[in-house]
Amino acid sequence: MAAPKRLTQHDIAKLAGVSQATVSLVLNGAPTALARIPQETRERVQQVIRTTGYVADPIARRMAKGLNRILGVFTYEPAFPSAQADFFTPFLLGIEEEAQIQNYDLLLLTGAGVGQDRKIFADGNRLRIADGCLVLGREFDRAELTRLVSGDYPFVAIGRREDAGGPVPYVGGDYANGTRALVEKAGALGHSKLAYIGPPGPAESTADRWSGFDGALGNGLELVLHIETVGRAADEILDALFGSGATVAFFVELADAVRVEAAARACGLSIPGDFSAVVLGSHIRAERSHVQFTAFDIPREEMGRQATAMLVRRIESGEPGQQILLTCEPVEGETLGPAKRRT
Amino acid sequence: MAAPKRLTQHDIAKLAGVSQATVSLVLNGAPTALARIPQETRERVQQVIRTTGYVADPIARRMAKGLNRILGVFTYEPAFPSAQADFFTPFLLGIEEEAQIQNYDLLLLTGAGVGQDRKIFADGNRLRIADGCLVLGREFDRAELTRLVSGDYPFVAIGRREDAGGPVPYVGGDYANGTRALVEKAGALGHSKLAYIGPPGPAESTADRWSGFDGALGNGLELVLHIETVGRAADEILDALFGSGATVAFFVELADAVRVEAAARACGLSIPGDFSAVVLGSHIRAERSHVQFTAFDIPREEMGRQATAMLVRRIESGEPGQQILLTCEPVEGETLGPAKRRT
DNA sequence: ATTAGCTGCTAATACGCATTAGCAGTCAAG
DNA sequence: CTTGACTGCTAATGCGTATTAGCAGCTAAT
C-alpha cells in the first residue's frame, strides 16, 4: 500500500460539513472570531477531530504562522550513547519537565552530522523547524555560536559561554564560586598547600573552576602543584602530591579522584587522614564509588528547567535573553578533613 | 528589534535577473533539468547566493516535499526521570543512532499528559506531527493499541505485544526462549526443584518469561514454589525458598534477587553454594551490585535500532510492519552452580 | 515550408495551514 | 421598508519552496 495520506483540515472540513477555514478557526481562532461560531458547529468539528485523531501539520503551521510549539534540543555529542548519557540525562530531565509544563514538545536534532562532527548549521539547518532551541555540549563550536548569536533565531545555551560576537544567553552553574567556597573551606581547616589536578581551560567549565580556585589563593593559601592533564596515572599523581607537600588536592575530574583514592588506599594511606581530596563538581552515579567525595553540587535539572523557561520567554515575548548562573551548593562528603602536619 | 526579513528565492531571483523557479532549479534541480540551464546563468545565480548568504528555508522545503523527516517517540512513562531513565536510555540510544543514520529527527512526545496518565490519544495530542512513531513503555493501554493498529498511522512498538484487533508491529526480545535456555541450563546442572519469583502476567514481558519457564518444566523439572508478587520482604522469600526445597530461584526482578542475595549472605549462606539464583533479563547498572547474576541479555540498543529502521521502512515504502523477536543470549554470571543436595 | 527537436527559461500550481475580507441571511430599530 | 448591526459562515490569499507543463525562439531535417 502507498504511504497513507495525512489527514488535512480539508478532510475534517468535508466530514464536518464546513469549510477548511472554519476548522482552522475552531482549532485556534481568536476569541473574537470564535464568538461567531455557534457552540453546535464547534462541537461537530471537535467531534470529527477527536474521532479521526487529526493534528495540524507542524510544518504547515509553522509556514503559515511561524510557530509550532516545538523546542529543538541540539547536543554537540550524541545524546544517549552510554558515555554521554550520564552527562545529558539530568539536563534532559529538567528540560522535559519544563517543556511539558509549558506545553511544548521536544525535537532532538539528531541528524545534523554524524559522530563528533555535529554541526548546527549542517545541511541548511533544520534547526528552524523548532521555534527555538537549547544547545548543550561540553565544548561549543565558537564560529557557530557567533553565527547563532548574530542571527535572530532564539536559543539558550546550557552552561556558561563566553561572548561570541555578543553575549550568549545561557543558564549555567556558578563553578567559580562553588570552587572558591571549597577552597576557603579547606583554608579554614588549616590547609595551606594546595594541589590542583585539571586543566585551566579552555572550555568555560574548566576555566571557571580554575579562576575560582586561583582567585581564592593568597591569604596563606598557596598552589604547590598543578597537574594540567587529566587521566594521568594515579601513582604518578600520588607521588607528585607527596613530593609537593600538598595537604589537599582539588580534582576537576571525578575519575581522577577515584583512581587516586584507590591508589592511596592500596598504599595504606587514608583520606582524609593522610591528605584531603575535593572534587569540583557533582557527578552522576557518584554513589557508585565507595567514597563520598567532598564536592559541590551542579544543579543540572534546574539548569535544564530554567534554560527551557528562558527559551520559551524569548520565543513568546521576544525577551532578549539573559545570563544566569545557578549557585552550586557544597556537598559535605567525607574526603575533606583538617590539614595534617606532615613529618 | 524587528526581525530582519529572511531572504527568499524570490529575492535571489530578482537580484540575478531570473525567476524563482530558476533559482530553485539551480539549487537542487534534477540533472535533466539542470542540463537546460547554461553554465553562465547558473554561475550568476550561485554568485548572488554566495554574496547574500541565502539558505533555503527548511520548513518551506519540507512543506513542498511532503515529508518532514520526524519520528515521534512516545513513552508511556516520562522518559527521563531518574527511575525511568535507566529503563529507556538504552532504547533511546539505539533509536537515536538509527534515526541519525536515516537522517530523521526525533520528537519526544512530551506534552501528552502528565505523570502516569499518558495517553497517546489524549486531547490535543500531537502524535501526528511526526511521520510515524515508536511506542515504548512497560505496559501499554490496550484500547489505544487497538486504535493505533486499526488506524493508518505508521508505528512500531518496542517489546512484543499481543494482537490488538490485528497484529502489532514490534521489535522485542525473545524472553521466552531466553528463559527456557536458562531453565534447561539449571536442569543440566542437576536442579530439579525450581522456584519462580515473579508474576505470570499480565504484561507481555512477564507473560513471556513465565511461558518460557512453564514450557521448560517436566522432564524431571518441577516448580515447587511460585511467589507472584514482587517486592516481598527478602526474609520471607528466603524462608519460603528453603521451606519448598527449591535449589534454584528464578527472579523476574533484579531488585528481588539483589535483596535475597543480601539476606542470604547475612545468614551466612552463599550463592551458588547453598542455592542458585537466576535473573530473567539483563538489567542496566547491574554492575553496581557486587554479584554478577546469571541471566540473559536483553539487546535493548539493537531493539531500538531495528524498530527505528522498520518504522522508516513503513513510512517510506508503506511496508506492512513485521514482528521481530531478537535472541536474548545467556549471561554466564556466577550465581548458577550445580544443585546441592540438601540434607 | 512545414515539422521536429532543442535551448533557456518562466508561469502556475501544490503543499497545509492561518487569517482577513466579505457575503448572505436575519432581526430590530428608525 | 430602509438602514444598520449582527450572525454564521466561506472564498481567497499568503507563507517559501519544488516541480511540472509549456512558451518563445532558434536550428536542422524532411
XYZ file of C-alpha atoms (C1' of nucleotides) in Angstrom:
746
model
C 0.000 0.000 0.000
C 1.146 3.504 -0.646
C 2.010 5.824 2.173
C -1.260 6.653 3.908
C -2.049 10.229 3.187
C -2.066 12.561 6.070
C -5.339 13.953 7.248
C -5.763 17.624 6.458
C -8.106 20.288 7.626
C -9.786 19.887 4.328
C -10.704 16.316 5.152
C -12.004 17.327 8.518
C -13.974 20.106 6.926
C -15.658 17.757 4.497
C -16.508 15.316 7.236
C -17.980 18.023 9.396
C -19.739 19.722 6.544
C -17.969 23.018 6.906
C -15.094 24.809 5.215
C -11.429 24.426 5.889
C -11.358 27.921 7.303
C -13.932 27.025 9.893
C -11.901 24.081 11.052
C -8.887 26.283 11.479
C -10.926 28.795 13.397
C -12.352 26.188 15.697
C -8.872 24.972 16.420
C -7.235 28.246 17.148
C -9.256 31.212 16.179
C -9.047 34.424 18.119
C -11.818 34.730 20.727
C -13.460 37.388 18.640
C -13.707 35.090 15.676
C -14.679 32.109 17.760
C -17.573 34.041 19.197
C -19.148 33.936 15.813
C -19.163 30.198 15.548
C -22.031 28.638 17.441
C -21.371 26.001 20.019
C -23.115 23.428 17.913
C -20.836 23.791 14.920
C -17.775 23.865 17.087
C -18.726 20.636 18.719
C -19.400 18.954 15.448
C -15.955 19.866 14.246
C -14.307 18.882 17.510
C -16.051 15.570 17.353
C -14.662 14.796 13.920
C -11.227 15.855 15.035
C -11.420 13.613 18.040
C -12.564 10.552 16.182
C -10.022 10.983 13.432
C -7.153 11.954 15.663
C -6.334 14.834 13.414
C -3.461 17.095 14.367
C -2.285 20.095 12.437
C 0.868 19.563 10.474
C 3.544 21.447 12.343
C 5.395 22.229 9.200
C 2.449 23.856 7.555
C 1.581 25.578 10.735
C 4.989 26.993 11.033
C 4.815 28.088 7.437
C 1.628 29.937 7.953
C 2.196 31.407 11.318
C 5.802 30.940 12.172
C 5.332 28.985 15.397
C 4.688 25.375 16.225
C 5.301 24.775 19.937
C 8.357 22.691 19.367
C 11.659 23.248 21.082
C 14.805 21.961 19.465
C 17.470 20.338 21.560
C 20.824 20.312 19.935
C 23.601 18.316 21.508
C 27.155 18.536 20.390
C 27.585 14.892 21.158
C 25.016 12.157 20.558
C 22.572 12.453 23.422
C 22.213 8.907 24.524
C 25.290 6.828 23.899
C 26.217 5.453 27.245
C 29.251 7.555 27.923
C 27.287 10.708 27.241
C 24.004 9.501 28.590
C 25.105 10.107 32.101
C 26.089 13.578 31.156
C 22.989 14.669 29.297
C 20.282 12.812 31.093
C 19.832 15.121 34.062
C 19.637 18.135 31.813
C 17.105 16.451 29.621
C 15.068 15.542 32.633
C 14.768 19.184 33.606
C 14.137 20.221 30.042
C 11.418 17.667 29.532
C 9.742 18.641 32.746
C 9.598 22.314 31.937
C 8.691 21.733 28.310
C 5.766 19.675 29.452
C 4.600 22.393 31.768
C 4.847 24.958 29.018
C 3.177 22.604 26.609
C 5.980 22.326 24.111
C 7.314 19.182 22.527
C 10.981 18.454 22.186
C 12.744 17.805 18.948
C 16.089 16.136 19.272
C 18.259 17.448 16.492
C 19.990 14.297 15.780
C 20.712 14.104 12.142
C 22.951 17.084 11.900
C 26.104 15.240 11.071
C 27.458 12.040 12.408
C 29.528 11.325 15.457
C 31.900 14.019 16.538
C 31.217 16.202 13.602
C 27.926 17.614 14.628
C 27.255 20.986 13.241
C 24.271 23.105 13.976
C 24.382 24.630 10.579
C 24.986 21.398 8.789
C 22.636 20.763 5.906
C 20.930 24.155 5.755
C 19.934 23.957 9.332
C 16.919 22.055 10.210
C 17.144 23.953 13.399
C 14.449 26.258 12.258
C 11.878 23.551 12.365
C 11.589 24.313 16.018
C 10.547 27.648 17.426
C 13.818 27.944 19.236
C 16.459 25.708 20.598
C 18.574 24.663 23.514
C 22.205 23.938 22.893
C 24.198 21.649 25.068
C 27.568 20.063 24.971
C 30.847 20.178 26.770
C 32.527 22.317 24.210
C 30.925 24.531 21.610
C 31.988 25.453 18.171
C 32.848 29.106 18.513
C 32.115 30.036 14.923
C 28.665 28.517 15.088
C 27.951 30.198 18.351
C 28.841 33.511 16.814
C 26.518 32.841 13.965
C 23.730 31.890 16.331
C 24.220 35.000 18.398
C 24.182 37.272 15.402
C 21.138 35.585 13.939
C 17.602 36.159 15.071
C 16.823 32.590 15.962
C 16.043 32.229 19.669
C 18.316 29.879 21.554
C 19.661 29.350 25.022
C 22.862 27.567 25.910
C 23.176 25.302 28.872
C 26.371 26.123 30.669
C 28.083 29.487 30.747
C 29.523 30.674 27.451
C 31.968 33.419 26.709
C 30.749 36.225 24.491
C 30.713 35.259 20.849
C 30.343 38.463 18.908
C 27.820 39.378 21.564
C 26.523 37.999 24.837
C 25.355 34.402 24.743
C 22.108 33.671 26.565
C 22.711 30.830 28.954
C 21.855 29.123 32.189
C 24.950 27.755 33.817
C 26.345 26.639 37.128
C 28.444 29.002 39.153
C 31.505 26.817 39.210
C 33.812 29.671 40.113
C 32.106 30.427 43.387
C 31.443 26.769 44.041
C 35.155 26.183 43.757
C 36.043 29.235 45.785
C 33.838 28.126 48.636
C 35.546 24.764 48.779
C 38.988 26.338 48.734
C 38.018 28.602 51.583
C 36.647 25.680 53.487
C 39.954 23.915 53.079
C 41.708 27.035 54.285
C 39.521 27.124 57.362
C 40.540 23.557 58.098
C 44.160 24.567 58.185
C 45.228 23.631 54.671
C 47.716 25.967 53.100
C 49.477 23.948 50.428
C 47.064 23.038 47.685
C 47.233 20.878 44.587
C 45.038 21.303 41.502
C 44.511 18.402 39.170
C 42.894 19.596 35.985
C 43.349 21.982 33.090
C 42.856 25.737 33.498
C 40.862 25.885 30.270
C 39.953 26.368 27.556
C 36.362 25.222 27.960
C 34.355 27.646 30.062
C 33.516 24.980 32.580
C 37.128 24.243 33.364
C 38.198 27.865 33.069
C 35.608 28.845 35.671
C 36.788 26.264 38.128
C 40.324 27.398 37.707
C 39.504 31.062 38.034
C 37.520 30.384 41.199
C 40.423 28.418 42.551
C 43.055 30.884 41.503
C 41.086 33.791 42.888
C 40.855 32.159 46.299
C 44.605 31.780 46.656
C 46.648 34.201 48.721
C 45.753 34.710 52.386
C 48.183 31.982 53.237
C 46.802 29.634 50.584
C 49.358 28.504 48.096
C 49.281 26.359 44.972
C 52.141 23.925 45.266
C 51.221 21.535 42.464
C 49.282 21.843 39.257
C 48.789 18.842 37.026
C 47.079 20.113 33.923
C 46.425 16.863 32.157
C 43.591 14.647 33.210
C 43.825 10.900 33.109
C 47.396 10.702 34.396
C 48.392 7.517 36.139
C 47.208 7.516 39.726
C 50.623 6.612 41.122
C 52.240 9.487 39.371
C 49.688 11.884 40.741
C 50.098 10.448 44.190
C 53.863 10.763 44.055
C 53.682 14.316 42.791
C 51.209 15.112 45.527
C 53.511 13.964 48.262
C 56.547 15.413 46.635
C 54.918 18.801 46.612
C 53.901 18.774 50.221
C 50.276 19.489 49.375
C 47.768 18.512 52.025
C 44.708 18.741 49.834
C 44.077 18.006 46.184
C 41.343 19.600 44.069
C 40.195 17.436 41.210
C 38.325 18.643 38.181
C 37.528 15.106 37.145
C 35.855 12.655 39.451
C 37.541 9.820 37.619
C 40.963 11.113 38.574
C 39.915 11.435 42.184
C 38.523 7.928 42.249
C 41.705 6.454 40.853
C 43.920 8.388 43.186
C 41.814 7.395 46.138
C 42.096 3.759 45.177
C 45.832 4.051 44.713
C 46.183 5.772 48.059
C 44.245 3.058 49.800
C 46.401 0.478 48.120
C 49.405 2.193 49.709
C 47.773 2.097 53.093
C 47.011 5.793 53.091
C 43.691 7.121 54.197
C 41.607 10.051 53.063
C 41.168 12.464 54.689
C 43.538 11.091 57.313
C 46.690 11.458 55.290
C 45.514 14.005 52.778
C 42.249 15.540 51.685
C 40.575 15.361 48.307
C 37.949 17.642 46.826
C 36.061 17.165 43.586
C 34.964 20.269 41.726
C 31.508 19.301 40.703
C 28.905 16.688 41.371
C 28.940 13.712 39.173
C 26.153 11.437 38.280
C 26.483 7.963 39.643
C 28.973 9.214 42.185
C 27.165 6.877 44.503
C 28.715 4.016 42.661
C 32.107 4.769 44.107
C 32.597 3.769 47.694
C 33.730 7.141 48.853
C 31.517 10.153 49.082
C 33.808 12.925 47.920
C 33.586 16.428 49.219
C 32.449 18.449 46.225
C 29.898 20.956 45.048
C 26.536 20.214 43.594
C 25.741 21.005 39.978
C 22.009 21.666 39.733
C 21.674 20.079 36.323
C 17.950 19.555 36.317
C 17.335 23.068 37.452
C 19.623 24.327 34.717
C 17.556 22.434 32.196
C 14.348 23.801 33.607
C 15.443 27.391 33.723
C 17.014 27.302 30.300
C 13.792 25.947 28.879
C 11.746 28.572 30.627
C 14.026 31.305 29.347
C 13.819 29.982 25.837
C 10.051 29.970 25.939
C 10.065 33.553 27.158
C 12.358 34.507 24.311
C 10.096 32.843 21.820
C 6.815 34.084 23.124
C 7.628 37.577 24.259
C 10.767 38.260 22.316
C 12.630 38.743 25.564
C 16.293 39.489 24.986
C 17.797 36.501 26.778
C 19.760 36.672 29.978
C 22.756 35.080 31.522
C 22.004 33.115 34.637
C 24.420 31.329 36.918
C 22.920 28.988 39.452
C 24.561 28.521 42.796
C 26.447 25.301 43.274
C 25.977 24.295 46.882
C 28.807 22.485 48.603
C 28.437 18.780 49.230
C 29.782 17.818 52.602
C 31.283 14.478 51.725
C 33.915 12.689 53.724
C 37.180 13.446 51.998
C 37.994 16.886 53.327
C 39.428 16.890 56.827
C 41.738 19.040 58.893
C 45.170 19.568 57.423
C 47.645 17.096 58.729
C 51.098 18.224 59.680
C 53.382 16.096 57.631
C 56.566 14.975 59.455
C 14.361 44.903 17.255
C 12.253 43.852 14.350
C 13.109 40.561 12.759
C 15.125 41.251 9.615
C 13.164 39.561 6.908
C 14.578 36.365 5.647
C 15.902 36.206 2.154
C 13.785 34.166 -0.210
C 14.383 32.630 -3.557
C 12.337 35.430 -4.922
C 14.858 37.965 -3.739
C 17.683 35.976 -5.200
C 15.795 35.661 -8.430
C 15.308 39.393 -8.738
C 18.944 40.061 -7.990
C 20.078 37.551 -10.552
C 17.544 38.610 -13.096
C 15.851 35.251 -13.348
C 12.710 33.659 -11.985
C 12.224 31.981 -8.628
C 11.876 28.665 -10.359
C 15.274 29.017 -11.918
C 16.838 29.659 -8.557
C 15.241 26.546 -7.166
C 16.455 24.549 -10.134
C 19.967 25.817 -9.788
C 19.920 24.808 -6.163
C 18.579 21.339 -6.498
C 17.139 20.586 -9.864
C 17.246 17.129 -11.303
C 20.220 16.625 -13.636
C 17.910 16.563 -16.619
C 16.512 19.951 -15.755
C 19.882 21.348 -14.809
C 21.224 20.431 -18.200
C 18.998 23.028 -19.682
C 20.397 25.871 -17.675
C 23.610 27.175 -19.152
C 26.678 27.406 -17.044
C 26.635 31.155 -17.270
C 23.226 31.564 -15.710
C 23.966 29.036 -13.061
C 27.050 30.891 -12.017
C 25.261 34.194 -11.901
C 22.700 32.728 -9.534
C 25.302 30.991 -7.421
C 27.182 34.204 -7.150
C 24.183 36.064 -5.799
C 23.514 33.254 -3.374
C 27.061 33.357 -2.151
C 27.200 37.082 -1.638
C 23.856 37.208 0.112
C 24.374 34.106 2.214
C 20.982 32.803 1.260
C 19.865 29.437 2.657
C 16.629 27.764 1.709
C 14.067 27.730 4.464
C 13.933 24.121 5.578
C 10.340 24.454 6.585
C 9.149 25.507 3.210
C 11.313 22.874 1.747
C 9.700 20.128 3.756
C 6.326 21.556 3.123
C 6.827 21.280 -0.583
C 8.201 17.791 -0.376
C 5.500 16.476 1.908
C 7.635 14.575 4.363
C 9.087 16.099 7.397
C 11.590 13.501 8.452
C 10.498 13.433 12.033
C 9.969 10.307 14.088
C 7.844 10.522 17.190
C 8.853 8.703 20.324
C 6.032 8.067 22.682
C 6.796 6.736 26.127
C 4.125 5.598 28.497
C 6.149 6.984 31.335
C 8.116 10.245 31.265
C 11.334 9.434 29.518
C 13.968 10.929 31.688
C 13.032 10.977 35.343
C 15.721 9.044 37.041
C 13.781 5.919 37.843
C 12.764 5.501 34.242
C 15.918 6.888 32.734
C 17.741 3.664 33.280
C 14.969 1.819 31.583
C 14.559 3.954 28.498
C 18.056 5.142 27.885
C 19.426 2.092 26.105
C 16.447 2.002 23.771
C 16.823 5.657 23.035
C 20.463 5.155 22.321
C 19.665 2.678 19.583
C 16.831 4.786 18.292
C 18.925 7.896 18.108
C 21.681 6.086 16.344
C 19.478 4.662 13.651
C 17.465 7.840 13.265
C 20.662 9.682 12.645
C 21.712 7.237 10.009
C 18.373 7.558 8.301
C 18.501 11.293 8.657
C 15.397 11.682 10.743
C 14.935 13.832 13.804
C 13.270 12.611 16.935
C 10.280 14.233 18.504
C 9.803 13.357 22.112
C 6.096 13.342 22.743
C 6.181 15.081 25.977
C 3.065 17.090 26.139
C 0.780 14.087 26.064
C -0.446 14.296 29.579
C 1.355 14.485 32.845
C 2.820 11.796 35.011
C 1.228 8.408 34.902
C -1.704 9.448 32.845
C -0.081 9.434 29.486
C -2.373 8.701 26.653
C -1.442 8.550 23.044
C -4.787 9.829 22.000
C -5.070 12.385 24.711
C -6.818 15.556 23.770
C -4.718 17.790 21.613
C -2.266 15.031 21.031
C 0.395 15.851 18.641
C 1.476 12.420 17.630
C 0.769 13.052 14.013
C 3.311 15.790 13.929
C 5.757 13.067 13.158
C 5.753 10.914 10.071
C 5.418 7.870 12.241
C 6.166 6.855 15.767
C 7.792 4.447 18.144
C 5.932 3.441 21.234
C 7.634 2.250 24.349
C 6.677 1.527 27.887
C 6.381 -1.354 30.272
C 2.697 -1.710 29.872
C 0.513 -0.476 27.044
C -3.021 0.700 27.035
C -4.832 -1.989 25.121
C -7.586 0.236 23.811
C -5.123 2.704 22.427
C -3.101 -0.012 20.848
C -6.177 -1.306 19.100
C -6.882 2.110 17.789
C -3.346 2.508 16.548
C -3.434 -0.828 14.801
C -6.690 -0.106 13.077
C -5.550 3.336 12.003
C -3.202 4.008 9.144
C -0.612 5.856 11.101
C 2.713 4.057 10.904
C 4.086 2.975 14.247
C 6.276 0.291 15.732
C 6.205 -0.917 19.305
C 9.293 -1.782 21.226
C 8.706 -5.020 23.037
C 6.424 -7.825 21.930
C 2.728 -7.027 22.003
C -0.263 -9.293 21.821
C -2.577 -8.790 18.877
C -4.855 -5.847 19.356
C -7.581 -6.167 16.805
C -4.790 -7.162 14.470
C -1.093 -7.863 14.641
C 1.022 -5.227 16.284
C 4.288 -4.373 14.534
C 7.064 -4.689 17.053
C 10.670 -5.450 17.767
C 11.010 -7.302 21.014
C 13.300 -9.567 22.940
C 12.706 -13.286 22.935
C 12.246 -13.625 26.660
C 10.504 -16.959 26.408
C 13.433 -18.728 24.809
C 15.896 -16.771 26.894
C 14.151 -18.079 29.968
C 13.819 -21.579 28.614
C 17.538 -21.766 27.934
C 18.331 -20.813 31.493
C 15.919 -23.344 32.912
C 17.476 -26.046 30.797
C 20.891 -24.982 31.926
C 19.767 -25.342 35.511
C 18.391 -28.768 34.691
C 21.717 -29.801 33.210
C 23.360 -28.779 36.443
C 21.181 -31.162 38.352
C 18.498 -28.848 39.601
C 15.043 -30.323 39.721
C 13.109 -28.287 42.219
C 12.675 -24.761 40.965
C 11.256 -21.589 42.425
C 9.845 -18.697 40.377
C 9.676 -15.257 41.894
C 7.556 -13.007 39.757
C 4.090 -12.651 38.279
C 2.953 -14.801 35.362
C 1.448 -11.770 33.620
C -0.353 -9.786 32.502
C 2.239 -7.652 30.717
C 3.682 -9.430 27.702
C 7.179 -9.166 29.069
C 6.321 -11.059 32.221
C 3.951 -13.428 30.470
C 6.695 -14.442 28.054
C 9.117 -15.194 30.813
C 6.560 -17.265 32.567
C 5.553 -19.175 29.481
C 9.179 -19.914 28.661
C 9.660 -21.124 32.176
C 6.483 -23.104 32.341
C 7.148 -24.709 28.988
C 10.522 -25.943 30.122
C 9.139 -27.776 33.122
C 8.565 -31.506 33.051
C 11.486 -33.808 32.230
C 12.191 -34.021 35.909
C 11.957 -30.288 36.398
C 9.371 -29.235 38.871
C 8.051 -25.918 40.128
C 7.949 -26.138 43.898
C 7.422 -22.501 44.741
C 5.847 -19.581 42.949
C 5.782 -16.180 44.558
C 3.731 -13.977 42.310
C 4.196 -10.656 43.991
C 7.367 -8.721 43.529
C 8.902 -6.673 46.268
C 8.191 -9.141 49.048
C 10.455 -8.997 52.095
C 13.705 -10.820 51.397
C 13.492 -12.893 54.572
C 10.067 -14.146 53.627
C 11.271 -15.176 50.214
C 14.296 -16.870 51.683
C 12.188 -18.784 54.184
C 9.745 -19.876 51.523
C 12.631 -20.916 49.339
C 14.059 -23.227 51.900
C 10.705 -24.456 53.037
C 9.950 -25.532 49.498
C 13.154 -27.420 48.969
C 13.960 -25.462 45.829
C 17.599 -25.440 44.819
C 17.374 -22.635 42.348
C 15.299 -19.485 42.203
C 14.350 -17.628 39.038
C 13.758 -13.940 39.551
C 11.866 -11.697 37.204
C 13.084 -8.640 39.036
C 16.730 -7.985 39.632
C 15.840 -5.991 42.716
C 14.293 -9.044 44.357
C 17.342 -11.086 43.555
C 19.666 -8.483 44.972
C 17.722 -8.300 48.206
C 17.500 -12.022 48.605
C 21.185 -12.385 47.924
C 21.989 -9.828 50.585
C 19.680 -11.522 53.059
C 21.223 -14.872 52.293
C 24.689 -13.572 52.853
C 23.568 -12.055 56.134
C 22.514 -15.568 57.189
C 25.882 -16.951 56.245
C 24.558 -18.634 53.142
C 26.390 -18.477 49.866
C 25.234 -18.380 46.284
C 25.567 -20.627 44.390
C 26.993 -22.748 47.201
C 23.781 -23.152 49.100
C 21.324 -22.328 46.367
C 21.407 -20.853 42.877
C 19.803 -17.706 41.607
C 18.955 -16.705 38.067
C 17.676 -13.349 36.880
C 15.425 -13.320 33.837
C 16.810 -10.402 31.926
C 19.753 -8.094 31.892
C 19.491 -5.002 33.888
C 21.213 -1.778 33.383
C 23.662 -0.899 36.074
C 23.744 -4.491 37.188
C 27.418 -3.886 37.597
C 26.642 -1.776 40.593
C 25.649 -4.783 42.602
C 28.504 -6.882 43.859
C 27.260 -10.074 42.405
C 27.148 -10.841 38.730
C 23.914 -12.737 38.394
C 23.394 -15.467 35.870
C 20.809 -14.051 33.484
C 20.048 -13.417 29.856
C 20.939 -10.384 27.856
C 18.276 -8.034 26.539
C 19.619 -6.392 23.387
C 17.964 -3.081 24.088
C 20.005 -0.931 21.777
C 19.524 -3.321 18.929
C 15.807 -3.330 19.583
C 15.793 0.433 19.314
C 17.778 0.341 16.132
C 15.691 -2.271 14.403
C 12.424 -0.737 15.462
C 13.531 2.575 14.042
C 14.642 1.002 10.811
C 11.329 -0.818 10.479
C 9.401 2.347 11.124
C 11.323 4.196 8.455
C 10.575 1.426 6.004
C 6.918 1.617 6.868
C 6.905 5.341 6.306
C 8.901 5.435 3.140
C 7.774 2.346 1.326
C 4.497 1.665 3.038
C 5.798 -1.689 4.152
C 3.279 -3.595 6.260
C 5.225 -3.903 9.504
C 6.594 -7.106 10.915
C 7.043 -8.771 14.241
C 10.611 -9.379 15.204
C 11.944 -11.112 18.281
C 15.635 -10.734 18.964
C 17.537 -13.513 20.630
C 18.436 -12.963 24.258
C 21.814 -14.571 24.803
C 22.543 -16.100 28.168
C 24.863 -14.254 30.523
C 27.145 -16.629 32.343
C 27.287 -14.926 35.700
C 28.290 -16.525 38.946
C 25.082 -17.399 40.683
C 24.104 -20.617 38.975
C 26.000 -23.664 40.208
C 25.431 -27.357 40.484
C 22.404 -28.381 42.509
C 23.283 -29.083 46.054
C 21.750 -31.997 47.838
C 20.112 -30.511 50.832
C 20.392 -32.621 53.989
C 7.735 25.233 -45.945
C 6.433 22.512 -42.561
C 7.870 19.791 -38.801
C 10.616 18.211 -35.173
C 13.697 18.961 -31.754
C 16.393 21.619 -28.898
C 17.546 25.549 -25.688
C 16.646 28.627 -21.988
C 13.736 29.816 -19.464
C 9.029 31.081 -16.735
C 4.145 30.608 -15.166
C 1.451 28.060 -12.497
C 0.447 25.064 -9.041
C 0.701 22.203 -4.861
C 1.941 21.586 -0.073
C -1.398 22.520 4.756
C -2.443 25.983 7.441
C -3.814 30.897 9.392
C -6.086 34.861 8.541
C -8.740 38.574 6.552
C -12.298 40.376 3.889
C -16.671 39.886 2.961
C -21.218 37.538 1.546
C -25.912 36.122 2.504
C -29.299 35.947 5.747
C -31.924 37.581 9.927
C -33.673 40.890 13.048
C -34.536 45.154 15.307
C -34.699 49.962 15.213
C -35.982 54.121 12.852
C -39.442 49.424 4.094
C -34.885 51.003 4.659
C -30.843 51.016 7.252
C -27.664 49.067 10.265
C -25.969 45.663 13.126
C -25.231 41.129 13.897
C -24.725 36.053 12.840
C -22.641 32.167 10.618
C -20.076 31.064 7.806
C -16.696 30.819 3.220
C -13.542 32.402 -0.523
C -9.318 33.943 -1.190
C -4.766 34.790 -0.186
C -0.017 34.226 1.601
C 3.861 31.664 3.638
C 8.712 29.735 0.604
C 9.819 26.061 -1.858
C 9.745 22.082 -5.524
C 8.092 20.683 -9.691
C 5.731 20.242 -13.972
C 3.865 21.951 -18.089
C 4.844 24.673 -21.553
C 6.226 29.027 -24.208
C 9.211 31.551 -27.374
C 12.918 31.452 -30.298
C 16.087 29.043 -32.911
C 18.195 25.244 -35.954
C 18.181 21.362 -38.785
C 15.986 17.982 -41.168
C 12.266 16.470 -44.206
